[in-house]
PDB file of C-alpha atoms in Angstrom:
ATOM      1  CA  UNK Q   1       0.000   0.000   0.000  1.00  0.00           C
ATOM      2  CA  UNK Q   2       3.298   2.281   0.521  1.00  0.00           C
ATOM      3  CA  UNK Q   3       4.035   1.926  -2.519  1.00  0.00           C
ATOM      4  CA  UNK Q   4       1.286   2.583  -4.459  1.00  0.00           C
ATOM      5  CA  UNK Q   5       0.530   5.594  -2.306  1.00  0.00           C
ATOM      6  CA  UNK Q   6       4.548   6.818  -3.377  1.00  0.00           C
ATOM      7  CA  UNK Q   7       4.121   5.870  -7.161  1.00  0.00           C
ATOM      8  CA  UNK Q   8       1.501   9.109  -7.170  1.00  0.00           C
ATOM      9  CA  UNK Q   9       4.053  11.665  -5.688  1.00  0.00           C
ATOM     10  CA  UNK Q  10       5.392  13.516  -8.538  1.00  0.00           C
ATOM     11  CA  UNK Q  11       7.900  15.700  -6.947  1.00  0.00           C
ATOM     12  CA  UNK Q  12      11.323  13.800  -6.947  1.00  0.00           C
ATOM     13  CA  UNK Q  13      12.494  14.790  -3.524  1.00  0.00           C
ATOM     14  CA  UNK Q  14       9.411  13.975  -1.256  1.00  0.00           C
ATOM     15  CA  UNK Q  15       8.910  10.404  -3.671  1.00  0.00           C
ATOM     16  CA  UNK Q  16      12.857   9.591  -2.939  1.00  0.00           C
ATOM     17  CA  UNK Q  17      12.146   9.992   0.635  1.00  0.00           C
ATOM     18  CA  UNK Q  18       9.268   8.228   0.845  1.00  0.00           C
ATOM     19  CA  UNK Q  19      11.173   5.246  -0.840  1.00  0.00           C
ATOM     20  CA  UNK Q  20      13.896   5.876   1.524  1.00  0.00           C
ATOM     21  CA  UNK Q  21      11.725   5.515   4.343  1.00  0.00           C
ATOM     22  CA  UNK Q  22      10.018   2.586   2.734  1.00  0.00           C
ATOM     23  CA  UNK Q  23      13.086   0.314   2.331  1.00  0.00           C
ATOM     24  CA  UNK Q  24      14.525   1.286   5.916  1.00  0.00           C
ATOM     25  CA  UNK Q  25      11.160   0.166   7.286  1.00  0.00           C
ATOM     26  CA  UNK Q  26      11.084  -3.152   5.300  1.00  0.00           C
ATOM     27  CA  UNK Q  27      15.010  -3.859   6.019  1.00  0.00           C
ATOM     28  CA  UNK Q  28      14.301  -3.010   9.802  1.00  0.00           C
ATOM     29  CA  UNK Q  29      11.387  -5.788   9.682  1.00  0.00           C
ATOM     30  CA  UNK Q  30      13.464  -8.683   8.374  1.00  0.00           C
ATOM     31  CA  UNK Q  31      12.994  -8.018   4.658  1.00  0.00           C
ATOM     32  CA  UNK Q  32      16.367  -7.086   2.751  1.00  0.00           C
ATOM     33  CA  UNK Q  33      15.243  -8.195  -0.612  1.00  0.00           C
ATOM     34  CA  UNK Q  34      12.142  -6.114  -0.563  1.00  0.00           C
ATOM     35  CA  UNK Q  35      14.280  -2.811   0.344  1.00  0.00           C
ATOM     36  CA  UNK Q  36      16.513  -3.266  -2.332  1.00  0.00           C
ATOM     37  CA  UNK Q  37      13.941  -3.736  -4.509  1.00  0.00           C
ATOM     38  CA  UNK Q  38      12.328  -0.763  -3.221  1.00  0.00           C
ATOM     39  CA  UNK Q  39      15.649   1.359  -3.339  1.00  0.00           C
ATOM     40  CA  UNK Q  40      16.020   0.118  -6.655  1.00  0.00           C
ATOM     41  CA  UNK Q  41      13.430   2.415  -7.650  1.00  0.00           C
ATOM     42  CA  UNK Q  42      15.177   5.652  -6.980  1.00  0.00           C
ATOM     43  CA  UNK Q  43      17.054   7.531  -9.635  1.00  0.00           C
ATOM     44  CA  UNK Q  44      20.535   8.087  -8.160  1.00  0.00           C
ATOM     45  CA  UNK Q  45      20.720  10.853 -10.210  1.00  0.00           C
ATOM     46  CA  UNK Q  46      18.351  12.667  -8.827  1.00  0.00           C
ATOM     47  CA  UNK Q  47      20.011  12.348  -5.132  1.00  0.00           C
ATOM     48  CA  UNK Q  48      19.949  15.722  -2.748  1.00  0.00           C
ATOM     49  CA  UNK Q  49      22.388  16.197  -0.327  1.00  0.00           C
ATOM     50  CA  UNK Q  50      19.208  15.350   2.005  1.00  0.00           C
ATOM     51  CA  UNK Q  51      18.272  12.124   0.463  1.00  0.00           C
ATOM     52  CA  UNK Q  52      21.855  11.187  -0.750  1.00  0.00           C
ATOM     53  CA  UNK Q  53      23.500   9.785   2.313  1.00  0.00           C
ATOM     54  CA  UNK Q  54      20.211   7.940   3.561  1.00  0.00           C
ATOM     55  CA  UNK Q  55      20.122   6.324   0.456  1.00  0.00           C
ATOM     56  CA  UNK Q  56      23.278   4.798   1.063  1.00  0.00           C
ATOM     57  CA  UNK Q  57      23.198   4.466   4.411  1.00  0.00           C
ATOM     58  CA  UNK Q  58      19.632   2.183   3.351  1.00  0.00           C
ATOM     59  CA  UNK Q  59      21.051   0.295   0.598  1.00  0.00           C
ATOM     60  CA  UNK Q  60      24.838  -0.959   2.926  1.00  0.00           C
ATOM     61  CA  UNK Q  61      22.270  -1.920   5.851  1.00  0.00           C
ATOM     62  CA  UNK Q  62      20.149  -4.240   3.428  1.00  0.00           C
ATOM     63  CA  UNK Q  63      23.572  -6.122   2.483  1.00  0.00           C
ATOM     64  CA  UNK Q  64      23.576  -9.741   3.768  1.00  0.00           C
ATOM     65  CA  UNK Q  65      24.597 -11.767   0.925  1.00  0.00           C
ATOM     66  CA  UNK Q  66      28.535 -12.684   2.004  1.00  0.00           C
ATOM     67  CA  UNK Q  67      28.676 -13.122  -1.546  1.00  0.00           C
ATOM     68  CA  UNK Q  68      27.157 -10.380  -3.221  1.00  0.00           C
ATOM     69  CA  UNK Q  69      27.692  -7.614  -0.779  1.00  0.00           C
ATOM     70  CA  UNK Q  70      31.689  -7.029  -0.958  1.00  0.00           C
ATOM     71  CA  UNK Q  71      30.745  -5.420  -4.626  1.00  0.00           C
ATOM     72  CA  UNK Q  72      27.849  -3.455  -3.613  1.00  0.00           C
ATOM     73  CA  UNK Q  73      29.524  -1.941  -0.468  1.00  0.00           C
ATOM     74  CA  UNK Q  74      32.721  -1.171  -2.096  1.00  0.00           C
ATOM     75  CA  UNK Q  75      30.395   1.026  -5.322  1.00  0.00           C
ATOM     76  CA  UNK Q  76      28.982   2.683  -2.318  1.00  0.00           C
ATOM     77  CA  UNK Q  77      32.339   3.684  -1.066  1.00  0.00           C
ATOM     78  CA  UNK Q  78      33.558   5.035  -4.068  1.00  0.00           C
ATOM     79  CA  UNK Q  79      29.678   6.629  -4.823  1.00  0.00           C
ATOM     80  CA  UNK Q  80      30.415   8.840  -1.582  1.00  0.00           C
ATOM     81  CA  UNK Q  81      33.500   9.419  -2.411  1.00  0.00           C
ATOM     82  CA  UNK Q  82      33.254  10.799  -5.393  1.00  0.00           C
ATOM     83  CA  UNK Q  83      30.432  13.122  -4.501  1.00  0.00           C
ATOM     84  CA  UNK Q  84      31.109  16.350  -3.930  1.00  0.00           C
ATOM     85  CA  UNK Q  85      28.097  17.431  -1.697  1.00  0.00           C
ATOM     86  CA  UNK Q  86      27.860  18.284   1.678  1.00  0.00           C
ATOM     87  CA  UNK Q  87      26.277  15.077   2.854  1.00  0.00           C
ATOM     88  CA  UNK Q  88      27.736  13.675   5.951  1.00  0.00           C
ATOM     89  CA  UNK Q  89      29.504  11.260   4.711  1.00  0.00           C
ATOM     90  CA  UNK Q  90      30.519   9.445   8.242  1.00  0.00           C
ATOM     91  CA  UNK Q  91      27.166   8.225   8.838  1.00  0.00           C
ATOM     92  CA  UNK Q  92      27.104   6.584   5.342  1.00  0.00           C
ATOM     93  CA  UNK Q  93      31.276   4.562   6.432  1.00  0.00           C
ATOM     94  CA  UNK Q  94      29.528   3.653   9.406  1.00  0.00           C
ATOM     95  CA  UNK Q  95      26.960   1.918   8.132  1.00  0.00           C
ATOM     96  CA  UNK Q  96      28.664   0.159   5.264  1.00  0.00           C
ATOM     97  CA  UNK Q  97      31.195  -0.906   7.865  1.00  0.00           C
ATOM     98  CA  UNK Q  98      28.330  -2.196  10.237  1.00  0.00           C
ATOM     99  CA  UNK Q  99      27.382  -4.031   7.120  1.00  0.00           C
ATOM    100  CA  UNK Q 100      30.888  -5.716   6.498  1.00  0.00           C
ATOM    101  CA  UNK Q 101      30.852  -6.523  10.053  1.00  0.00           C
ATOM    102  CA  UNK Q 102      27.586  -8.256  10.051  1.00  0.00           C
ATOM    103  CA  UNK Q 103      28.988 -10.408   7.119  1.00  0.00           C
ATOM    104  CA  UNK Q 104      31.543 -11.401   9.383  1.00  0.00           C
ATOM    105  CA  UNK Q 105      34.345  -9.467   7.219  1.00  0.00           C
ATOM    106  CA  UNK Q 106      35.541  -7.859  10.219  1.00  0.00           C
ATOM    107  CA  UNK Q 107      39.160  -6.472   8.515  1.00  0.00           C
ATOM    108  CA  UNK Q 108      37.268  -3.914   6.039  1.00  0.00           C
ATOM    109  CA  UNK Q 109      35.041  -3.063   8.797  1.00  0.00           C
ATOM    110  CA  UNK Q 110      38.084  -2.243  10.617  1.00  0.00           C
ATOM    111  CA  UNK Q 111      39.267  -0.182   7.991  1.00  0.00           C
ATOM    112  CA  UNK Q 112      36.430   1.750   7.605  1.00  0.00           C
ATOM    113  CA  UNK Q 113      36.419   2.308  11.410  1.00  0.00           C
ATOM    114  CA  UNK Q 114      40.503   3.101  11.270  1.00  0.00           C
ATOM    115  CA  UNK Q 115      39.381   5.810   8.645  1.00  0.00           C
ATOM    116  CA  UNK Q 116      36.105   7.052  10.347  1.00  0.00           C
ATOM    117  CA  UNK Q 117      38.964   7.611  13.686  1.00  0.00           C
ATOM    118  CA  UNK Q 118      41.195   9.472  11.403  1.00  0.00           C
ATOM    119  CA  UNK Q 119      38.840  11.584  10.111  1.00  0.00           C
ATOM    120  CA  UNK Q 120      37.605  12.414  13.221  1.00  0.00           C
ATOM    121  CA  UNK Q 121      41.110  13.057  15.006  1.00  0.00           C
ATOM    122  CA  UNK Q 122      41.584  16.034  12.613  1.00  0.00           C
ATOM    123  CA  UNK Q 123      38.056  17.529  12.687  1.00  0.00           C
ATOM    124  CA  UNK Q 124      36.148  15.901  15.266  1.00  0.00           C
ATOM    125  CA  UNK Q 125      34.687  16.044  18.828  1.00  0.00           C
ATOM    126  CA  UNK Q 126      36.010  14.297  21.692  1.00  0.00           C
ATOM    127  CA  UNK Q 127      32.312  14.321  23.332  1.00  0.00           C
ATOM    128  CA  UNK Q 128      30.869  12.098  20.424  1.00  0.00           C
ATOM    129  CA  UNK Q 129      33.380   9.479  19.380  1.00  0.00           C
ATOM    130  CA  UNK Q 130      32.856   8.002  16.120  1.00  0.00           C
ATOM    131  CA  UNK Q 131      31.851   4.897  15.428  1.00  0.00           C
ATOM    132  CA  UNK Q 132      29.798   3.500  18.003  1.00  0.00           C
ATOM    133  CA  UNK Q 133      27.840   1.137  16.427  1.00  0.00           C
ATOM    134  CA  UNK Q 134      30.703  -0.005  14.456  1.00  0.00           C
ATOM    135  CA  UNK Q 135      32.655  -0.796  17.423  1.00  0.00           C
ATOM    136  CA  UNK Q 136      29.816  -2.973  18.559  1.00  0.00           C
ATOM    137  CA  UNK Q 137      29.371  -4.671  15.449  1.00  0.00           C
ATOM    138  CA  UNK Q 138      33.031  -5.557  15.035  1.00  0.00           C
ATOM    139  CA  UNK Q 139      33.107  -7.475  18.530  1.00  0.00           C
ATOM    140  CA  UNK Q 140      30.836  -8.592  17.936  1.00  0.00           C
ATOM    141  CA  UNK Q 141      31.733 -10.571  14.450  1.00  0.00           C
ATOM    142  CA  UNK Q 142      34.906 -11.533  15.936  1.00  0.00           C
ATOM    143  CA  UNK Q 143      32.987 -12.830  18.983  1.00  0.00           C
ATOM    144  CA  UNK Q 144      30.851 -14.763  16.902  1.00  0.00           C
ATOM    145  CA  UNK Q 145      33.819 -16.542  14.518  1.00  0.00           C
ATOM    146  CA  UNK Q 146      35.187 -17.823  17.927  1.00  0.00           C
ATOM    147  CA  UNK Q 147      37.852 -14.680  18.348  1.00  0.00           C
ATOM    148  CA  UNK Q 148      36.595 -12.839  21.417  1.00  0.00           C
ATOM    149  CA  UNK Q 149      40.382 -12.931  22.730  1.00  0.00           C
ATOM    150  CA  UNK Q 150      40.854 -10.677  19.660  1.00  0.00           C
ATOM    151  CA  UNK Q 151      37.841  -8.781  20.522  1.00  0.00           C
ATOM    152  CA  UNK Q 152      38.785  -8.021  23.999  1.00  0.00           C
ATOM    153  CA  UNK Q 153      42.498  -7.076  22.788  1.00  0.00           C
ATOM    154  CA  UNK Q 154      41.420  -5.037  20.341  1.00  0.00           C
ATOM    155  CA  UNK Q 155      38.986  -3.225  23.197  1.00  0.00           C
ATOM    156  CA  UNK Q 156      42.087  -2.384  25.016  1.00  0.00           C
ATOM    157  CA  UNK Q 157      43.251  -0.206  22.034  1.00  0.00           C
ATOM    158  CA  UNK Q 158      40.222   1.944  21.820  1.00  0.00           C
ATOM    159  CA  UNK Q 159      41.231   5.676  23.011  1.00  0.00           C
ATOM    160  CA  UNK Q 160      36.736   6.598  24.570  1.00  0.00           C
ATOM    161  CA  UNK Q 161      35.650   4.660  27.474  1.00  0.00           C
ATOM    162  CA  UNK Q 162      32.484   5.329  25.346  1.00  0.00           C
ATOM    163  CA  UNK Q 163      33.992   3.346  22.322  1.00  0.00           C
ATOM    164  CA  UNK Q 164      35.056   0.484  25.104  1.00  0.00           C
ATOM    165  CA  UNK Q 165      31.695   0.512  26.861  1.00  0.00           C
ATOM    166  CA  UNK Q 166      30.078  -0.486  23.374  1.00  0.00           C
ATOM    167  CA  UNK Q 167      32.871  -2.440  22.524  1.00  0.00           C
ATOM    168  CA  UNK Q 168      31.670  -5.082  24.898  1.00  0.00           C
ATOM    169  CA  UNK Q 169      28.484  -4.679  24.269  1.00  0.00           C
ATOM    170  CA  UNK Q 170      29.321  -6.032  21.010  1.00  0.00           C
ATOM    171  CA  UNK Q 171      30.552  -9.070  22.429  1.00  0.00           C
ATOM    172  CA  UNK Q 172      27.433  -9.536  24.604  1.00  0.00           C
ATOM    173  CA  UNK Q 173      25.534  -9.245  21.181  1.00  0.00           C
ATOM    174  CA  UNK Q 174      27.951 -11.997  19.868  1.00  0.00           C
ATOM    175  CA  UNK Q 175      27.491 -14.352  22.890  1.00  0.00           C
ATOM    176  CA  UNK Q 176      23.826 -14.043  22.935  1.00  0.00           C
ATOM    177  CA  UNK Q 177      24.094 -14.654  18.854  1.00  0.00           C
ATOM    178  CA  UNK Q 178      25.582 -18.077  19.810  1.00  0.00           C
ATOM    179  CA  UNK Q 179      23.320 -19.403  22.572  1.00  0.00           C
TER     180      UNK Q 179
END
Protein backbone atom coordinates (compact mmCIF):
# COMPACT_ATOMS: atom_id res chain seq x y z
CA UNK A 1 0.00 0.00 0.00
CA UNK A 2 3.30 2.28 0.52
CA UNK A 3 4.03 1.93 -2.52
CA UNK A 4 1.29 2.58 -4.46
CA UNK A 5 0.53 5.59 -2.31
CA UNK A 6 4.55 6.82 -3.38
CA UNK A 7 4.12 5.87 -7.16
CA UNK A 8 1.50 9.11 -7.17
CA UNK A 9 4.05 11.67 -5.69
CA UNK A 10 5.39 13.52 -8.54
CA UNK A 11 7.90 15.70 -6.95
CA UNK A 12 11.32 13.80 -6.95
CA UNK A 13 12.49 14.79 -3.52
CA UNK A 14 9.41 13.98 -1.26
CA UNK A 15 8.91 10.40 -3.67
CA UNK A 16 12.86 9.59 -2.94
CA UNK A 17 12.15 9.99 0.63
CA UNK A 18 9.27 8.23 0.84
CA UNK A 19 11.17 5.25 -0.84
CA UNK A 20 13.90 5.88 1.52
CA UNK A 21 11.72 5.52 4.34
CA UNK A 22 10.02 2.59 2.73
CA UNK A 23 13.09 0.31 2.33
CA UNK A 24 14.52 1.29 5.92
CA UNK A 25 11.16 0.17 7.29
CA UNK A 26 11.08 -3.15 5.30
CA UNK A 27 15.01 -3.86 6.02
CA UNK A 28 14.30 -3.01 9.80
CA UNK A 29 11.39 -5.79 9.68
CA UNK A 30 13.46 -8.68 8.37
CA UNK A 31 12.99 -8.02 4.66
CA UNK A 32 16.37 -7.09 2.75
CA UNK A 33 15.24 -8.19 -0.61
CA UNK A 34 12.14 -6.11 -0.56
CA UNK A 35 14.28 -2.81 0.34
CA UNK A 36 16.51 -3.27 -2.33
CA UNK A 37 13.94 -3.74 -4.51
CA UNK A 38 12.33 -0.76 -3.22
CA UNK A 39 15.65 1.36 -3.34
CA UNK A 40 16.02 0.12 -6.65
CA UNK A 41 13.43 2.41 -7.65
CA UNK A 42 15.18 5.65 -6.98
CA UNK A 43 17.05 7.53 -9.63
CA UNK A 44 20.54 8.09 -8.16
CA UNK A 45 20.72 10.85 -10.21
CA UNK A 46 18.35 12.67 -8.83
CA UNK A 47 20.01 12.35 -5.13
CA UNK A 48 19.95 15.72 -2.75
CA UNK A 49 22.39 16.20 -0.33
CA UNK A 50 19.21 15.35 2.00
CA UNK A 51 18.27 12.12 0.46
CA UNK A 52 21.86 11.19 -0.75
CA UNK A 53 23.50 9.79 2.31
CA UNK A 54 20.21 7.94 3.56
CA UNK A 55 20.12 6.32 0.46
CA UNK A 56 23.28 4.80 1.06
CA UNK A 57 23.20 4.47 4.41
CA UNK A 58 19.63 2.18 3.35
CA UNK A 59 21.05 0.30 0.60
CA UNK A 60 24.84 -0.96 2.93
CA UNK A 61 22.27 -1.92 5.85
CA UNK A 62 20.15 -4.24 3.43
CA UNK A 63 23.57 -6.12 2.48
CA UNK A 64 23.58 -9.74 3.77
CA UNK A 65 24.60 -11.77 0.92
CA UNK A 66 28.54 -12.68 2.00
CA UNK A 67 28.68 -13.12 -1.55
CA UNK A 68 27.16 -10.38 -3.22
CA UNK A 69 27.69 -7.61 -0.78
CA UNK A 70 31.69 -7.03 -0.96
CA UNK A 71 30.74 -5.42 -4.63
CA UNK A 72 27.85 -3.45 -3.61
CA UNK A 73 29.52 -1.94 -0.47
CA UNK A 74 32.72 -1.17 -2.10
CA UNK A 75 30.39 1.03 -5.32
CA UNK A 76 28.98 2.68 -2.32
CA UNK A 77 32.34 3.68 -1.07
CA UNK A 78 33.56 5.04 -4.07
CA UNK A 79 29.68 6.63 -4.82
CA UNK A 80 30.41 8.84 -1.58
CA UNK A 81 33.50 9.42 -2.41
CA UNK A 82 33.25 10.80 -5.39
CA UNK A 83 30.43 13.12 -4.50
CA UNK A 84 31.11 16.35 -3.93
CA UNK A 85 28.10 17.43 -1.70
CA UNK A 86 27.86 18.28 1.68
CA UNK A 87 26.28 15.08 2.85
CA UNK A 88 27.74 13.68 5.95
CA UNK A 89 29.50 11.26 4.71
CA UNK A 90 30.52 9.44 8.24
CA UNK A 91 27.17 8.23 8.84
CA UNK A 92 27.10 6.58 5.34
CA UNK A 93 31.28 4.56 6.43
CA UNK A 94 29.53 3.65 9.41
CA UNK A 95 26.96 1.92 8.13
CA UNK A 96 28.66 0.16 5.26
CA UNK A 97 31.19 -0.91 7.86
CA UNK A 98 28.33 -2.20 10.24
CA UNK A 99 27.38 -4.03 7.12
CA UNK A 100 30.89 -5.72 6.50
CA UNK A 101 30.85 -6.52 10.05
CA UNK A 102 27.59 -8.26 10.05
CA UNK A 103 28.99 -10.41 7.12
CA UNK A 104 31.54 -11.40 9.38
CA UNK A 105 34.35 -9.47 7.22
CA UNK A 106 35.54 -7.86 10.22
CA UNK A 107 39.16 -6.47 8.51
CA UNK A 108 37.27 -3.91 6.04
CA UNK A 109 35.04 -3.06 8.80
CA UNK A 110 38.08 -2.24 10.62
CA UNK A 111 39.27 -0.18 7.99
CA UNK A 112 36.43 1.75 7.60
CA UNK A 113 36.42 2.31 11.41
CA UNK A 114 40.50 3.10 11.27
CA UNK A 115 39.38 5.81 8.65
CA UNK A 116 36.10 7.05 10.35
CA UNK A 117 38.96 7.61 13.69
CA UNK A 118 41.19 9.47 11.40
CA UNK A 119 38.84 11.58 10.11
CA UNK A 120 37.61 12.41 13.22
CA UNK A 121 41.11 13.06 15.01
CA UNK A 122 41.58 16.03 12.61
CA UNK A 123 38.06 17.53 12.69
CA UNK A 124 36.15 15.90 15.27
CA UNK A 125 34.69 16.04 18.83
CA UNK A 126 36.01 14.30 21.69
CA UNK A 127 32.31 14.32 23.33
CA UNK A 128 30.87 12.10 20.42
CA UNK A 129 33.38 9.48 19.38
CA UNK A 130 32.86 8.00 16.12
CA UNK A 131 31.85 4.90 15.43
CA UNK A 132 29.80 3.50 18.00
CA UNK A 133 27.84 1.14 16.43
CA UNK A 134 30.70 -0.01 14.46
CA UNK A 135 32.65 -0.80 17.42
CA UNK A 136 29.82 -2.97 18.56
CA UNK A 137 29.37 -4.67 15.45
CA UNK A 138 33.03 -5.56 15.04
CA UNK A 139 33.11 -7.48 18.53
CA UNK A 140 30.84 -8.59 17.94
CA UNK A 141 31.73 -10.57 14.45
CA UNK A 142 34.91 -11.53 15.94
CA UNK A 143 32.99 -12.83 18.98
CA UNK A 144 30.85 -14.76 16.90
CA UNK A 145 33.82 -16.54 14.52
CA UNK A 146 35.19 -17.82 17.93
CA UNK A 147 37.85 -14.68 18.35
CA UNK A 148 36.59 -12.84 21.42
CA UNK A 149 40.38 -12.93 22.73
CA UNK A 150 40.85 -10.68 19.66
CA UNK A 151 37.84 -8.78 20.52
CA UNK A 152 38.79 -8.02 24.00
CA UNK A 153 42.50 -7.08 22.79
CA UNK A 154 41.42 -5.04 20.34
CA UNK A 155 38.99 -3.22 23.20
CA UNK A 156 42.09 -2.38 25.02
CA UNK A 157 43.25 -0.21 22.03
CA UNK A 158 40.22 1.94 21.82
CA UNK A 159 41.23 5.68 23.01
CA UNK A 160 36.74 6.60 24.57
CA UNK A 161 35.65 4.66 27.47
CA UNK A 162 32.48 5.33 25.35
CA UNK A 163 33.99 3.35 22.32
CA UNK A 164 35.06 0.48 25.10
CA UNK A 165 31.69 0.51 26.86
CA UNK A 166 30.08 -0.49 23.37
CA UNK A 167 32.87 -2.44 22.52
CA UNK A 168 31.67 -5.08 24.90
CA UNK A 169 28.48 -4.68 24.27
CA UNK A 170 29.32 -6.03 21.01
CA UNK A 171 30.55 -9.07 22.43
CA UNK A 172 27.43 -9.54 24.60
CA UNK A 173 25.53 -9.24 21.18
CA UNK A 174 27.95 -12.00 19.87
CA UNK A 175 27.49 -14.35 22.89
CA UNK A 176 23.83 -14.04 22.93
CA UNK A 177 24.09 -14.65 18.85
CA UNK A 178 25.58 -18.08 19.81
CA UNK A 179 23.32 -19.40 22.57
Amino acid sequence: GALSFVAQIKEVEPKTGALIAIAEAQARHGDPLGAQATLAWIERRELSPDTGWRFYSALAQVQRDRDNAPPVLAKILRDVNQTHSPWEPKIVYETVGKAYAAIGLVEEALRIFERISSRHATHGDDLFPPGLGLVREITKANTVAGNVEVAEAWIQTLPSTRQQCYAWLGIVDGCIALS
